[in-house]
XYZ file of C-alpha atoms in Angstrom:
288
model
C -14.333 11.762 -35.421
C -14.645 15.421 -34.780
C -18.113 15.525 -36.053
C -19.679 12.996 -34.334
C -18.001 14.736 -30.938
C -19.822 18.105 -31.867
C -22.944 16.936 -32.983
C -23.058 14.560 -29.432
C -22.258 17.677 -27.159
C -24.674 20.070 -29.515
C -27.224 17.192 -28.740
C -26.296 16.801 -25.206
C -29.175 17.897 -22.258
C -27.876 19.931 -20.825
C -25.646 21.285 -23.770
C -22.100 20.650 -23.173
C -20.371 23.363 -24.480
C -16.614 23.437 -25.258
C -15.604 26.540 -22.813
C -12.147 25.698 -23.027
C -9.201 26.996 -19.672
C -9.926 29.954 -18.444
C -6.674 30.929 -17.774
C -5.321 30.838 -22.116
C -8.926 31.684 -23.717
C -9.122 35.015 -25.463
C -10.910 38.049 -23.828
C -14.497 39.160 -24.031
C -15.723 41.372 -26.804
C -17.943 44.594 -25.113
C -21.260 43.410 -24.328
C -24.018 43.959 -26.841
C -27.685 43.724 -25.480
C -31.125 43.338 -27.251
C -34.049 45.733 -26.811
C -35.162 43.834 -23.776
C -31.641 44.520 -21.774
C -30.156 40.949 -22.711
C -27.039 40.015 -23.612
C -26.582 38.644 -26.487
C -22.470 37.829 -26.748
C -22.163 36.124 -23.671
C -19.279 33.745 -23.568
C -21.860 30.877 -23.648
C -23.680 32.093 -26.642
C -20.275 32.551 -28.389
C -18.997 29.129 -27.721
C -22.792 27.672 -29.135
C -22.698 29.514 -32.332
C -19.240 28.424 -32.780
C -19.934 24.770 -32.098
C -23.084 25.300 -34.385
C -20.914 26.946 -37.250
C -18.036 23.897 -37.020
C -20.564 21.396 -37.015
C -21.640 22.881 -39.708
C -19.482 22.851 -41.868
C -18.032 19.727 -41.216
C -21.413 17.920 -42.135
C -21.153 20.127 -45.669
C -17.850 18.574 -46.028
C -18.563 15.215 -45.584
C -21.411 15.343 -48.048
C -19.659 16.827 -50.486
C -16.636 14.171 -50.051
C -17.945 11.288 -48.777
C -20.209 8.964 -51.098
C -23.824 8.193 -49.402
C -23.224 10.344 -46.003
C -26.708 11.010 -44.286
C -26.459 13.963 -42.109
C -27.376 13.676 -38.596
C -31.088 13.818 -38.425
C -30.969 16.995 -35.947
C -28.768 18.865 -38.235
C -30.098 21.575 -40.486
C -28.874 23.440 -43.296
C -27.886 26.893 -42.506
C -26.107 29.300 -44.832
C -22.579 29.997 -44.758
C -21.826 33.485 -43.755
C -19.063 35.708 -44.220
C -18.138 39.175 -43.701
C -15.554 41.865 -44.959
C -14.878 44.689 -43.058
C -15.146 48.316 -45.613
C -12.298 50.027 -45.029
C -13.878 53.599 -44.009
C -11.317 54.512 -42.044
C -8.393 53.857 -43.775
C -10.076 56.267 -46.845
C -12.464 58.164 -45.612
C -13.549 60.074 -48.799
C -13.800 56.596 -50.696
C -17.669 55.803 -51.684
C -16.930 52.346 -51.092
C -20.970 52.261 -51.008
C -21.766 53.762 -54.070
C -19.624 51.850 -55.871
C -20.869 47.827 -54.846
C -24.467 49.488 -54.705
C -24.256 51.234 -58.045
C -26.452 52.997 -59.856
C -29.831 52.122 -58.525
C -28.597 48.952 -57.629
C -27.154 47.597 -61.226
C -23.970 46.834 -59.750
C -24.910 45.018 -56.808
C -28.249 43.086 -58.368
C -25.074 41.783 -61.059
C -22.794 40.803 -58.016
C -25.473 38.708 -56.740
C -26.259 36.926 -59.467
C -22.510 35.932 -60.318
C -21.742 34.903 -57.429
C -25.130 33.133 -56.075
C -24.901 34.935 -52.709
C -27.110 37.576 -50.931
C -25.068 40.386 -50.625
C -25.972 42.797 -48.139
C -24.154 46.314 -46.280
C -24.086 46.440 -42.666
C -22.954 47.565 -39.469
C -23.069 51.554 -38.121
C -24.941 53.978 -39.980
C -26.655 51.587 -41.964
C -30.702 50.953 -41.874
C -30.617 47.081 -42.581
C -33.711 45.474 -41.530
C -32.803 42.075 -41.024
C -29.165 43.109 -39.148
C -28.746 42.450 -35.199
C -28.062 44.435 -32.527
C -24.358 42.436 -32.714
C -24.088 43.889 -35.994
C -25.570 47.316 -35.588
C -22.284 47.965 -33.332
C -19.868 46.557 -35.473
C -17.979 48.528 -38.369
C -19.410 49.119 -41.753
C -18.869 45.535 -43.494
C -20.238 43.816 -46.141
C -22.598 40.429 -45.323
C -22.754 37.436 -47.332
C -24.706 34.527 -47.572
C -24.082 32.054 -49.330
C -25.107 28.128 -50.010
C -21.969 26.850 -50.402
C -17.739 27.737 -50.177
C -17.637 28.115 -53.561
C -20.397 30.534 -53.433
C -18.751 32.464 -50.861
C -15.422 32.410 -52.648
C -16.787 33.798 -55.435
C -18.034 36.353 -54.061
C -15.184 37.318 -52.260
C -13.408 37.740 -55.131
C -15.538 40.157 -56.807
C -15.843 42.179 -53.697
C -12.125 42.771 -52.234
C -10.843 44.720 -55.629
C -14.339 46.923 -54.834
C -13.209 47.482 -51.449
C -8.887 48.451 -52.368
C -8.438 52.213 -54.144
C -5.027 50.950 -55.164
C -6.482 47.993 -57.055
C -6.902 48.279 -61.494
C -9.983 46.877 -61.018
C -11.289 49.858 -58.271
C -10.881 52.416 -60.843
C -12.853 50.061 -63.712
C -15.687 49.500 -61.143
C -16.120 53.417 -60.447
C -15.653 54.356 -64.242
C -18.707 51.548 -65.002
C -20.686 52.873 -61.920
C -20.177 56.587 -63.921
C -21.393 55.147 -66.877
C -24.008 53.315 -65.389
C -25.308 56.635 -63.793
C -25.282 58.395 -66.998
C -27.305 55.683 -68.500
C -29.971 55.446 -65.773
C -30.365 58.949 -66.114
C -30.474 59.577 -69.737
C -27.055 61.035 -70.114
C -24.793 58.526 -72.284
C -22.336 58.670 -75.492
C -23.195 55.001 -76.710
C -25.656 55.985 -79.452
C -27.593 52.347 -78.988
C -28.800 54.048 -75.047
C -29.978 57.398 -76.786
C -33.676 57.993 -76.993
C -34.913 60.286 -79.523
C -37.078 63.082 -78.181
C -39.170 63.701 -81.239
C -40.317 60.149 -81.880
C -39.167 58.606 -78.723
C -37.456 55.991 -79.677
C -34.223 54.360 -79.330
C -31.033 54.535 -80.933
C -30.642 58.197 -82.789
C -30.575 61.555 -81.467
C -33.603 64.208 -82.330
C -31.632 66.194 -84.892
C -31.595 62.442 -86.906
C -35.020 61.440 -86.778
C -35.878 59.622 -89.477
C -39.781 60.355 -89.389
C -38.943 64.345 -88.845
C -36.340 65.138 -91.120
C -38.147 66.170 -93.899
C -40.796 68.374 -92.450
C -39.738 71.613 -92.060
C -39.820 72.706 -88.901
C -40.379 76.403 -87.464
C -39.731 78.334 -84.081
C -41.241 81.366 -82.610
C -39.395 82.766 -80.163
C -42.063 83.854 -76.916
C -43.092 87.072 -76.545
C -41.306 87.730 -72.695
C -40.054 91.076 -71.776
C -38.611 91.853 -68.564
C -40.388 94.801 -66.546
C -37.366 95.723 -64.872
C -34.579 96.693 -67.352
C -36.804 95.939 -70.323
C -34.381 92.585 -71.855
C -36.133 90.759 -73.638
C -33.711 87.788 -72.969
C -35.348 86.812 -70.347
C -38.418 87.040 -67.869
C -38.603 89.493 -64.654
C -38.220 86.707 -62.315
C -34.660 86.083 -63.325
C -33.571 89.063 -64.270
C -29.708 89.901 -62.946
C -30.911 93.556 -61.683
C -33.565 91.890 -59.384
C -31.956 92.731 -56.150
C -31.056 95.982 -57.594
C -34.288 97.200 -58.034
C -35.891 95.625 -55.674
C -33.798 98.015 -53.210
C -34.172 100.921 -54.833
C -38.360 100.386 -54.972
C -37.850 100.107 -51.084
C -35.542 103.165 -50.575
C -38.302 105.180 -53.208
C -41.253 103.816 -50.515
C -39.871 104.744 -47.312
C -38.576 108.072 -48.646
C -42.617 108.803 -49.858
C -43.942 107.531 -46.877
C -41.293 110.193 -45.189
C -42.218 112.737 -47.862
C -46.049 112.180 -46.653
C -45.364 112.179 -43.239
C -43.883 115.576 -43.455
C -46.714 117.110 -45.535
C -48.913 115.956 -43.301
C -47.614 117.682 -40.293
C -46.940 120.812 -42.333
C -51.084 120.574 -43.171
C -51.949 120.167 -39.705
C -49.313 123.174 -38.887
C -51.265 125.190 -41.057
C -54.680 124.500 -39.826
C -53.787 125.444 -36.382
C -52.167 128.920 -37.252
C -55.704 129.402 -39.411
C -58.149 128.423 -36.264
C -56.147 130.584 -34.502
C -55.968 133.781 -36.458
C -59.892 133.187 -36.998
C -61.744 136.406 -36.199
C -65.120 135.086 -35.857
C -63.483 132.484 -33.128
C -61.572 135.238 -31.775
C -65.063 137.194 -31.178
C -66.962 134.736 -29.933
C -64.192 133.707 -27.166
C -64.253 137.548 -26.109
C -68.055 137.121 -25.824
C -67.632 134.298 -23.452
């Protein structure tokens, strides 16, 4: 059987590894290397994790079909894994992230609990901590782990409408995530979501309060004037003539400071024509 030949050449020393004729096997990807300057898609490391991931799943499917199978006592459960490519370039403007994150997360905490999978976004751009280096260089794509094939089918299901515009359900998810926002940040028409800011509590808008609506309540408007066009609308931070006056203060100070400048000169003009015309200074130079 199949599985017993993968699980002997898995177990093999050294490994014997199913390389296959050089001459018909597909190309190599572009090398990826770890912080260290190793490879870490080698052609030898390929063929392992793809021995690893058939055995694999061939011991899952012999447990779940045949009665009393013992796996091999080397073998060890691993999750399945899966992942879907986002479709960023084909629609660019999409938020294809927004929407399976949702609104602080709402969307994709839900997706993980239907379909029993960790659901994680990956690949450029994207700060994952536990991605590779393999999978720092790949596309934008959505990872998921699951227990089981049913697990992983499920969860495929709920996240290819997410990831097509042209699918009904695209345009439910994104109207939800909308609503969703709304909700997280106070904003929302369903009356049951609506938190009363008199009494704080839930379920009726201010102008309804039960508790309030028989006092009579009274406002005083504040006592604000603005300094530069005298409104009293508003306060002279915001007024709309800001900039205007603001300009016209500066043109009024540097045409003073001029206006000073020339009196002074005109002052010191005068004082010399005075020291000059002195008779007493005239007098005492003809002295000399």
């Amino acid at each position: 059987m199949r599985i017993f030949l993968v699980d002997n050449k898995l177990r093999a020393e050294p490994i014997r590894l199913e390389l296959g004729d050089p001459d018909i096997r597909p190309p190599s990807p572009p090398p990826t290397y770890d912080q260290a300057g190793t490879r870490t898609n080698d052609r030898t490391t390929r063929v392992k994790k793809a021995m690893e991931g058939e055995h694999n799943r061939l011991v899952r499917y012999m447990m779940a079909t045949v009665r009393d199978y013992m796996p091999p006592e080397t073998w060890s459960k691993a999750r399945l894994v899966k992942k879907i490519i986002i479709p960023q370039k084909k629609y660019p403007d999409v938020p294809f992230m927004a929407i399976i994150v949702g609104a602080r997360g709402t969307n994709h905490k839900r997706l993980q609990m239907e379909s029993g999978c960790r659901i994680e976004i990956r690949g450029k751009g994207i700060n994952a901590m536990n991605q590779t280096i393999e999978e720092q260089n790949m596309p934008q794509h959505v990872h998921i782990e699951g227990d089981t094939e049913a697990n992983l089918i499920k969860a495929t299901a709920l996240l290819e409408p997410l990831l097509d515009p042209t699918h009904p359900d695209f345009a439910r998810a994104r109207a939800l995530g909308l609503e969703q926002l709304a909700v997280v940040n106070g904003y929302t028409t369903q009356l049951q979501h609506i938190r009363c800011g008199l009494c704080q509590a839930m379920g009726h808008h201010a102008s309804q309060c039960p508790e309030f609506n028989n006092v009579e309540m009274s406002y005083k408007m504040a006592d604000v004037k603005c300094e530069i066009c005298g409104d009293k609308g508003h306060a002279t931070i915001d007024c709309p003539q800001k900039g205007t006056a603001q300009q016209q203060s500066k043109e009024w100070r540097e045409g003073a400071e001029e206006r000073a400048k020339v009196d002074q000169e005109y002052a010191d003009l005068i004082n010399n024509l005075a020291e000059e015309n002195d008779p007493l200074k005239t007098a005492a130079q003809g002295q000399q």
